[in-house]
Every structure is written in C-alpha cells, then in structure tokens.
mmCIF file with all atom_site columns, C-alpha atoms in Angstrom:
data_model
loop_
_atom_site.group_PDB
_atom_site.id
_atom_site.type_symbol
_atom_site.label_atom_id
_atom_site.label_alt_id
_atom_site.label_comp_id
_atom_site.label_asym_id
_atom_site.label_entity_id
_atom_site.label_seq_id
_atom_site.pdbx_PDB_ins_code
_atom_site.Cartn_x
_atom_site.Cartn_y
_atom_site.Cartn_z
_atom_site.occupancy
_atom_site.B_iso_or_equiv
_atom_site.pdbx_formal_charge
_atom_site.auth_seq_id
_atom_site.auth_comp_id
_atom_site.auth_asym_id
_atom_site.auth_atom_id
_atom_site.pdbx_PDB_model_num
ATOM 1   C CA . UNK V 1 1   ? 22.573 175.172 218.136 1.00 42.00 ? 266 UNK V CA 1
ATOM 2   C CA . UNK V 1 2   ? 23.269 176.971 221.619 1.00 42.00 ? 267 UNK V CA 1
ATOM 3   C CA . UNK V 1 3   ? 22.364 174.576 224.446 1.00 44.00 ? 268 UNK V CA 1
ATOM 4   C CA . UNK V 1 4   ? 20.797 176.382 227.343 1.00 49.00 ? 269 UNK V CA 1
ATOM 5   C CA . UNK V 1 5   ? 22.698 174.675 230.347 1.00 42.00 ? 270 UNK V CA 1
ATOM 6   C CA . UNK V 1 6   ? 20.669 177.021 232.747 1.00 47.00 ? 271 UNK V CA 1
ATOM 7   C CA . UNK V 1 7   ? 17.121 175.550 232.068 1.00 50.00 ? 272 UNK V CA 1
ATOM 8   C CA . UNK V 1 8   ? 17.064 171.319 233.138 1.00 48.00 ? 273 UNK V CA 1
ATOM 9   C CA . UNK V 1 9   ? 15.519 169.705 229.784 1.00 45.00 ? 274 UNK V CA 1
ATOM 10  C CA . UNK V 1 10  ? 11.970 168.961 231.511 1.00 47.00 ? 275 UNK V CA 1
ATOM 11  C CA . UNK V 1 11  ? 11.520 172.656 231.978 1.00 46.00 ? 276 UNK V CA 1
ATOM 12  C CA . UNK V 1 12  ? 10.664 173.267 228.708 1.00 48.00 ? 277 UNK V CA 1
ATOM 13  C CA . UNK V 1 13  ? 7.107  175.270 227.922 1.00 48.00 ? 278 UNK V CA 1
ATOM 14  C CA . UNK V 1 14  ? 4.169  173.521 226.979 1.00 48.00 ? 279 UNK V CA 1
ATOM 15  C CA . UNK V 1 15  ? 4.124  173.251 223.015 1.00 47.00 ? 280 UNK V CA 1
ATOM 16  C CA . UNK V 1 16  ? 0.386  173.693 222.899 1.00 51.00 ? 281 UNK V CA 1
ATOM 17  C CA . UNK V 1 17  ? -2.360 175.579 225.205 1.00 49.00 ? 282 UNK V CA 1
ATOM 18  C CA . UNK V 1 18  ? -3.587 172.489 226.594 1.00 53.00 ? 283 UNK V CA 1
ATOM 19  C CA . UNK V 1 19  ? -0.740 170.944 228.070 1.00 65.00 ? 284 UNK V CA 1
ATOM 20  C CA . UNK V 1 20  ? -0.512 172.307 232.364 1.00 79.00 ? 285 UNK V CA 1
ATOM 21  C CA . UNK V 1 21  ? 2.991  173.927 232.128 1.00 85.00 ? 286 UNK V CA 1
ATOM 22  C CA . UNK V 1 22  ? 5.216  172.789 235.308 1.00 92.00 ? 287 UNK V CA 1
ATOM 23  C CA . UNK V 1 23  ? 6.023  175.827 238.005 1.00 91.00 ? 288 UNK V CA 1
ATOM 24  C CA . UNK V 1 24  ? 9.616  175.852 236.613 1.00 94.00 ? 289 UNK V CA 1
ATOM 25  C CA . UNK V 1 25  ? 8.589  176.270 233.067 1.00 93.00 ? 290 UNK V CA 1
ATOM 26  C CA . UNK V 1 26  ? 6.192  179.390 234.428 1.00 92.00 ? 291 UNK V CA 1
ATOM 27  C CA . UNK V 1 27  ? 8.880  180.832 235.704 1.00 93.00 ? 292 UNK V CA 1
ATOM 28  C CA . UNK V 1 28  ? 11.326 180.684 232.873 1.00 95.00 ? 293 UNK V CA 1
ATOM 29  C CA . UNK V 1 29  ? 8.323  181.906 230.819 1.00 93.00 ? 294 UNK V CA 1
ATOM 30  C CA . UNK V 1 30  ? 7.932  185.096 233.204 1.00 93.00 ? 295 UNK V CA 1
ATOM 31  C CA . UNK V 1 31  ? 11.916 185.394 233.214 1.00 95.00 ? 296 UNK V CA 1
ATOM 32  C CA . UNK V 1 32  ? 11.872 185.256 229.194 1.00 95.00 ? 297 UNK V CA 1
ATOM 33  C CA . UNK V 1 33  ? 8.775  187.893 229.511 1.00 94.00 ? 298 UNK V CA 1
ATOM 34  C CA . UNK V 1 34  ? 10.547 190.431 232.379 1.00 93.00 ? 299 UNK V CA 1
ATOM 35  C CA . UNK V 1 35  ? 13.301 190.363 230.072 1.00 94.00 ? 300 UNK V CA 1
ATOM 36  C CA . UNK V 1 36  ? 11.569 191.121 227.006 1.00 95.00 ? 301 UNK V CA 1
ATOM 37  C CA . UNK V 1 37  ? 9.913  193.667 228.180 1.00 93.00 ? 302 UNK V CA 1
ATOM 38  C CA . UNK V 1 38  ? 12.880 195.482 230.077 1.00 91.00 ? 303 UNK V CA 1
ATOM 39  C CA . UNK V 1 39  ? 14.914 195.570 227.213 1.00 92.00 ? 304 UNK V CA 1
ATOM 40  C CA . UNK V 1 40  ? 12.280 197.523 225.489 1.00 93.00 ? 305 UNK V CA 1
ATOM 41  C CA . UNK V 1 41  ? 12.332 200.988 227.771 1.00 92.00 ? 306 UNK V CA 1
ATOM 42  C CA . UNK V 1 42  ? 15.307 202.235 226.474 1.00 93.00 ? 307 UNK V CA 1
ATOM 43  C CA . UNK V 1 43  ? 14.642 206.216 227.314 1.00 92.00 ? 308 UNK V CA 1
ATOM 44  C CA . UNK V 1 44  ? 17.193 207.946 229.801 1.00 91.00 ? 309 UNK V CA 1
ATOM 45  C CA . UNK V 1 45  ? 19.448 205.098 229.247 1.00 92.00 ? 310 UNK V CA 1
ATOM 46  C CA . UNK V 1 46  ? 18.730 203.570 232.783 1.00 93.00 ? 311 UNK V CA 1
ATOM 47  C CA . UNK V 1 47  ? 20.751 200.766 234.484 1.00 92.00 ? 312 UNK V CA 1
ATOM 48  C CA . UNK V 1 48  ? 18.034 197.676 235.739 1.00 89.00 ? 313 UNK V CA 1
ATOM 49  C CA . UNK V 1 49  ? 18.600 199.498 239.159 1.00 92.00 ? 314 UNK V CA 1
ATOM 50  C CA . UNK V 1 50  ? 17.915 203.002 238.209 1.00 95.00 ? 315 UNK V CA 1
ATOM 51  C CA . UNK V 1 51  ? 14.975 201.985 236.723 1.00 93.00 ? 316 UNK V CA 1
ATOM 52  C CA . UNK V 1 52  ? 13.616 199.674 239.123 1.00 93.00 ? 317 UNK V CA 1
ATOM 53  C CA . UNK V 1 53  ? 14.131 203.054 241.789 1.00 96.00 ? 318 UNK V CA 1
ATOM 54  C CA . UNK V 1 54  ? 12.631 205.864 239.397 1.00 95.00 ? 319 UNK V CA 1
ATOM 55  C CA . UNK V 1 55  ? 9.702  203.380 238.979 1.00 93.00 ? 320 UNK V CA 1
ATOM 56  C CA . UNK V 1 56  ? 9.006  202.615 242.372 1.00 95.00 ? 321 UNK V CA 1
ATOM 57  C CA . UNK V 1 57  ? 9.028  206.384 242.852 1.00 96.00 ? 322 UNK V CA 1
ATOM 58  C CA . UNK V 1 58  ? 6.989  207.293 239.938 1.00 93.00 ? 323 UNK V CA 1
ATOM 59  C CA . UNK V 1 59  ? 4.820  204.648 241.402 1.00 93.00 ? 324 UNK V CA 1
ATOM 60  C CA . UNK V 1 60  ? 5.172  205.221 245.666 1.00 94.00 ? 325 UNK V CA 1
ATOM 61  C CA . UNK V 1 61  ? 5.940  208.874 245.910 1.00 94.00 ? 326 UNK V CA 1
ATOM 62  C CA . UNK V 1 62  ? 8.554  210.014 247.837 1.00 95.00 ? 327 UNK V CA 1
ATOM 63  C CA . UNK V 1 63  ? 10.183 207.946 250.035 1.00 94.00 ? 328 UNK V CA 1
ATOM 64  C CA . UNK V 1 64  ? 13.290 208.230 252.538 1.00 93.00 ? 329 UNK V CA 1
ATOM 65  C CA . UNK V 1 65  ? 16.358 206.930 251.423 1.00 92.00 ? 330 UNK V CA 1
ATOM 66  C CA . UNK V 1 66  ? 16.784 204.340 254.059 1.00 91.00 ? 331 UNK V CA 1
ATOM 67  C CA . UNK V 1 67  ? 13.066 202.951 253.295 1.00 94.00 ? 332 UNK V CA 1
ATOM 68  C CA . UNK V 1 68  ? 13.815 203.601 249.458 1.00 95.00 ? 333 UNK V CA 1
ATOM 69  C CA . UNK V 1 69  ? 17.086 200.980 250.280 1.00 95.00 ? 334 UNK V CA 1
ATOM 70  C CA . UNK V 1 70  ? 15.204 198.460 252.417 1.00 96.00 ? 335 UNK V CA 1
ATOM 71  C CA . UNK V 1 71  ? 12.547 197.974 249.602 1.00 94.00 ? 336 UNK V CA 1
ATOM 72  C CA . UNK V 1 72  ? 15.183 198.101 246.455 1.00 94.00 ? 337 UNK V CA 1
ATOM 73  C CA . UNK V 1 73  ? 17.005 195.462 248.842 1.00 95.00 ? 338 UNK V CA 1
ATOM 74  C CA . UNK V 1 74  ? 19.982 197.315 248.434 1.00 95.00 ? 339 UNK V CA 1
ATOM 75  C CA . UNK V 1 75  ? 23.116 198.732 251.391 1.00 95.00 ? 340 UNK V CA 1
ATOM 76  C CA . UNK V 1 76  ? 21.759 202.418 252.118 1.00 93.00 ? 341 UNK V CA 1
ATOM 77  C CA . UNK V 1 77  ? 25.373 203.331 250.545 1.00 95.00 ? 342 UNK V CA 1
ATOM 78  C CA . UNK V 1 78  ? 24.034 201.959 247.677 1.00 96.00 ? 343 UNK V CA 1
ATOM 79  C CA . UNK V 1 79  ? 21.088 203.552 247.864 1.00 96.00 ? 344 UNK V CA 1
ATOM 80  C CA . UNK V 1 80  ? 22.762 206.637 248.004 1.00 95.00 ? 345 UNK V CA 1
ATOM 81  C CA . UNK V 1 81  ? 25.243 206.458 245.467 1.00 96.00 ? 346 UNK V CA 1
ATOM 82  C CA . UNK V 1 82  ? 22.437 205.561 242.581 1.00 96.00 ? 347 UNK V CA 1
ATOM 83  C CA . UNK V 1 83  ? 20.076 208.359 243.908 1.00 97.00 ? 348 UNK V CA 1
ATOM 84  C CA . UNK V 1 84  ? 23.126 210.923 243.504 1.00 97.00 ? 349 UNK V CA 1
ATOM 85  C CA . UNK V 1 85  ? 23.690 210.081 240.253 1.00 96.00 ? 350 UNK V CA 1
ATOM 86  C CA . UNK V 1 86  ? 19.463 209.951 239.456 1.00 97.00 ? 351 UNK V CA 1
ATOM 87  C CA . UNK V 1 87  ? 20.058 213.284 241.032 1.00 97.00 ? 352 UNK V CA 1
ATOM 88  C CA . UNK V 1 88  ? 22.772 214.347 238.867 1.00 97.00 ? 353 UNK V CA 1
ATOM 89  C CA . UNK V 1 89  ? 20.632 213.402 235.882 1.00 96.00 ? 354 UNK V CA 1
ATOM 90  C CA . UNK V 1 90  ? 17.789 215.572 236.646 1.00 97.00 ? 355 UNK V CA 1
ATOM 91  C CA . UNK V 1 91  ? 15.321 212.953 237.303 1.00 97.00 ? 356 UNK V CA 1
ATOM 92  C CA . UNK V 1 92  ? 15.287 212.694 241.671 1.00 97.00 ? 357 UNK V CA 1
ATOM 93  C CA . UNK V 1 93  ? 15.280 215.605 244.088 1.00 97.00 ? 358 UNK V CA 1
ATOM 94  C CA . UNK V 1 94  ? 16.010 214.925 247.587 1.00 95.00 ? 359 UNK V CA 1
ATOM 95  C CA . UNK V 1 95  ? 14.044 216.982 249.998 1.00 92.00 ? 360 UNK V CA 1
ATOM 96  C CA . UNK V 1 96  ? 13.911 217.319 254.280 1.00 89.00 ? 361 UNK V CA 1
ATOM 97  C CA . UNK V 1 97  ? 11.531 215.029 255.777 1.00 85.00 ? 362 UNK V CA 1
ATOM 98  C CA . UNK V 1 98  ? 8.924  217.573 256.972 1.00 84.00 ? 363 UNK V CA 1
ATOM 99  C CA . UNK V 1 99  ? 8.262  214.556 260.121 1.00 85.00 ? 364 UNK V CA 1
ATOM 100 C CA . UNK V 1 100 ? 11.640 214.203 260.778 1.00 80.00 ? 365 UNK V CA 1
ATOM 101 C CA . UNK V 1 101 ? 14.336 216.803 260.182 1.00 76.00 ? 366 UNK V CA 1
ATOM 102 C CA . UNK V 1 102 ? 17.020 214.042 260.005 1.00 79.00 ? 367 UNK V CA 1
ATOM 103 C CA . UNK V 1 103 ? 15.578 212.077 257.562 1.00 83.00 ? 368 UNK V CA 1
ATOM 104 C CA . UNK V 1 104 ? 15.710 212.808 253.762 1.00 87.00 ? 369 UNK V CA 1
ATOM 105 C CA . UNK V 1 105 ? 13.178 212.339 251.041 1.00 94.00 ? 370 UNK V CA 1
ATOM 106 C CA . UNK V 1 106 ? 13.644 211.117 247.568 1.00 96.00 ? 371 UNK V CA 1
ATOM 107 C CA . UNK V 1 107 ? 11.219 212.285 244.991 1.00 96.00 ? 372 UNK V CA 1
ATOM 108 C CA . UNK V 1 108 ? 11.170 211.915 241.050 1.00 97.00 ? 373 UNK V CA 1
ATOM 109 C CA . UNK V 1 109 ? 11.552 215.174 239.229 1.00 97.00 ? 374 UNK V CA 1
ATOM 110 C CA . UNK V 1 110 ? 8.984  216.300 236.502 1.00 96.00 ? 375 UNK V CA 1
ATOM 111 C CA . UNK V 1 111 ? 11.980 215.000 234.384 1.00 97.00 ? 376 UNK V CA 1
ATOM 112 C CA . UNK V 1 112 ? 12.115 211.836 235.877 1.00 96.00 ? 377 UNK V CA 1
ATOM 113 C CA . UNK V 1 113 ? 8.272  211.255 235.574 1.00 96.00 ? 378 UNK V CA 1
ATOM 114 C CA . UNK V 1 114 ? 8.592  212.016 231.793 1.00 96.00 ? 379 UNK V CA 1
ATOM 115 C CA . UNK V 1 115 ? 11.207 209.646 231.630 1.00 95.00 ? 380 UNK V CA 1
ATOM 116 C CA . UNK V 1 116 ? 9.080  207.073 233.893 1.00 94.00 ? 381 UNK V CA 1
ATOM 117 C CA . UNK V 1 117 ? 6.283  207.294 231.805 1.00 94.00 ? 382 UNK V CA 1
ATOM 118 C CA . UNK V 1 118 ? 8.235  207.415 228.553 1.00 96.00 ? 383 UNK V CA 1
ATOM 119 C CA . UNK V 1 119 ? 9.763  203.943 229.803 1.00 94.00 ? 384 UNK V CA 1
ATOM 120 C CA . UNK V 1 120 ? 6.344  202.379 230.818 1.00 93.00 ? 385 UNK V CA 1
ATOM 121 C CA . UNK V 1 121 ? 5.021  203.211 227.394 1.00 96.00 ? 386 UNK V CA 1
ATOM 122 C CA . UNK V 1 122 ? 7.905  200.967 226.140 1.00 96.00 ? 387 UNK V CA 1
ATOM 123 C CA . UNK V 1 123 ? 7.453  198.521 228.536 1.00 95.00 ? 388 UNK V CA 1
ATOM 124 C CA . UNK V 1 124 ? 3.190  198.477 227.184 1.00 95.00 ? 389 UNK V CA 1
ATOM 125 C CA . UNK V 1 125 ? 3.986  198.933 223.583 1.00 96.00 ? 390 UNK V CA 1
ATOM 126 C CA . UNK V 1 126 ? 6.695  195.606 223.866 1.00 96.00 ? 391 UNK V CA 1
ATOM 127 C CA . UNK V 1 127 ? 4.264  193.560 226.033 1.00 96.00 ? 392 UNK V CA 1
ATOM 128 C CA . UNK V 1 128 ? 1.116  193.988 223.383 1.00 96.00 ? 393 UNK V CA 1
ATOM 129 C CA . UNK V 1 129 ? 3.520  192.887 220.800 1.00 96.00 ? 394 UNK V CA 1
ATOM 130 C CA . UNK V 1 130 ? 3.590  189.818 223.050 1.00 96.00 ? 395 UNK V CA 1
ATOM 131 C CA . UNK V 1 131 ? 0.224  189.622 223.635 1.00 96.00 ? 396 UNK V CA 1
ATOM 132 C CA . UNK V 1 132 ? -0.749 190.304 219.574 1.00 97.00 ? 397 UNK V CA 1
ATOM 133 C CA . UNK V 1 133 ? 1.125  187.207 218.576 1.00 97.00 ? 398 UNK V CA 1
ATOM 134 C CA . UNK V 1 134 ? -1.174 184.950 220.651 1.00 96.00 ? 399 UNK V CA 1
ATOM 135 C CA . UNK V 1 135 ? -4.151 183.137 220.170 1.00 97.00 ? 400 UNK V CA 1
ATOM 136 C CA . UNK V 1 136 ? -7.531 185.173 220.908 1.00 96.00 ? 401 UNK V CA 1
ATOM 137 C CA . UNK V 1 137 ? -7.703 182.382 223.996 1.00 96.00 ? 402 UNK V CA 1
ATOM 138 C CA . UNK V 1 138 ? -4.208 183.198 224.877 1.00 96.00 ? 403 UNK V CA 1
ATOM 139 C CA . UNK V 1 139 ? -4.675 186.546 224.743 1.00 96.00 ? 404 UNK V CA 1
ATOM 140 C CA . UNK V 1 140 ? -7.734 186.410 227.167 1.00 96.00 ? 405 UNK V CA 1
ATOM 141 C CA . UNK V 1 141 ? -5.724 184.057 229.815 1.00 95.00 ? 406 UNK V CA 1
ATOM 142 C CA . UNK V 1 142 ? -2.768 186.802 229.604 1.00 95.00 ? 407 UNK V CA 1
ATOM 143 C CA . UNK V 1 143 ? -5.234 189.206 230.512 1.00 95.00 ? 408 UNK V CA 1
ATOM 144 C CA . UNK V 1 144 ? -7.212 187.497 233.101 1.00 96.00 ? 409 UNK V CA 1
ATOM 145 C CA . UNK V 1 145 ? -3.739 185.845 234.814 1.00 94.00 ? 410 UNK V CA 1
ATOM 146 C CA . UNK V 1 146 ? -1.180 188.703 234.834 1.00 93.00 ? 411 UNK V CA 1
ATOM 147 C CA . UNK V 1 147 ? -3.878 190.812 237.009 1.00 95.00 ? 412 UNK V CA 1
ATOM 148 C CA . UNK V 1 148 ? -4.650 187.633 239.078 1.00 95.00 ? 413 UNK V CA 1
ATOM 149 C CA . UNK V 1 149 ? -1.011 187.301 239.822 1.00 93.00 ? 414 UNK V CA 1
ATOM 150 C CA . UNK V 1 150 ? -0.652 191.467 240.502 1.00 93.00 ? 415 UNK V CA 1
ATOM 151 C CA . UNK V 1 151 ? -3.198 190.885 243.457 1.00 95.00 ? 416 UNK V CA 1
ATOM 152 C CA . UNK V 1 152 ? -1.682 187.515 244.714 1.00 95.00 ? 417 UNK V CA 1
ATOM 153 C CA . UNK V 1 153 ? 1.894  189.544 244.596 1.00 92.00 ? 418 UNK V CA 1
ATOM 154 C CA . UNK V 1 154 ? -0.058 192.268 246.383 1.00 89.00 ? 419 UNK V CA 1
ATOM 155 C CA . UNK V 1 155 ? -2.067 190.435 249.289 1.00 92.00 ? 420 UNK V CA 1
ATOM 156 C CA . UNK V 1 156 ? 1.668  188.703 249.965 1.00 91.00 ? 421 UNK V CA 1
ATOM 157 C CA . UNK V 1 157 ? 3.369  192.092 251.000 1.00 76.00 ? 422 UNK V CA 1
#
C-alpha cells in the first residue's frame, strides 16, 4: 500500500520474540511507541512543546526561564513566548527568584498540574493498551526494559 521511504527495508521489527531486533529497528519501535502514546493526552489541547514544558515542570518544580530553555533546548525567546501563552492559559505562574532578584521562576499552576496529571493518565491508560496486547513474556520484558532504560537515560545526564 503506502511505502514507508523513511525506514531502510532491513529495519523492519523482529516478526517473532526470538529474533535480536537491530538498534535501528529499536528505535523505530520506541518512535512508533512515543508517538502512540503522545497522541493519546489530548487534555488542554497542548502543542508537543507545551507539553513537553508543563511536564518537565509538573515533574522538576520550578525552574528559571533561562534553565527551563537550556533543558527544552529551545532560544530563551522561545522559551518565553510558550511560557506566556502557558501563562495565559492558566496553567504556569512566573514568580521572582527569591536567590536572585533578576531571575524569574516558572512554576505550574494547580491548573496546570490537573492538566499534567490528566495528560499522564492518558499517556498510562494508552501505553497498557500497548502492553495488554502482548504476550505475558512480552509484557514482563516491557516491564523489566522500559525501567532499565529510565536509569541508563538517567545515569547519562
């Protein structure tokens, strides 16, 4: 039907459990899988980018804006335009930097948590759907691998 002229032909995933999947086909799967999964949180009707900031916040904490910038890897004008209109929606605050009167703080709202959590509720609900359509020994590597990788991704920063 549609030919995928992204993926070369030998990237293809395995076709059954036992068959070592090459590091290009893991990361297509994990591209397929982020995708999935962000398509799913549909509350507050966030762009990628205002989600990826509200859930580094609900995550971090505040955070100044020109930190928030460096680790969104975005321009601090950037930075700033999204967080005004976060701001605009209810769901950041900015705030002085009690350390540094010149810098500014960006904080999620009790709004913006709801919507954070609302989102990552999505995000679980569409990932055990995944999960539920896989073998019981697929479903145990999911669950032993994703929190491997979470700690390699971790040790790394």
């Amino acid at each position: 039907m549609h030919k995928r002229v992204m993926e070369p032909a030998d990237a293809q995933a395995p076709s059954d459990a036992g068959t070592q999947a090459s590091p290009e086909a893991l990361m297509i799967a994990v591209e397929q899988l982020v995708l999935y999964v962000r398509r799913s949180a549909t509350t507050g009707g966030l762009s990628t980018a205002a989600s990826s900031v509200l859930g580094f916040l609900g995550r971090e904490g505040a955070y100044r804006l020109t930190d928030l910038a460096r680790t969104q890897r975005v321009s601090q004008p950037n930075m700033t335009q999204l967080v005004t209109r976060l701001e605009r929606a209810g769901l950041v605050r900015r705030t002085a930097d009690s350390r540094d009167g010149r810098g500014v703080l960006v904080e999620a709202t009790d709004a913006g948590m709801e919507v954070f959590r609302q989102r990552r509720t999505e995000r679980t609900q569409a990932l055990q759907q995944v999960v539920d359509r896989l073998t019981g020994p697929e479903q145990e590597a999911v669950r032993t691998a994703l929190p491997a990788l979470a700690r390699a991704i971790h040790d790394l920063d």
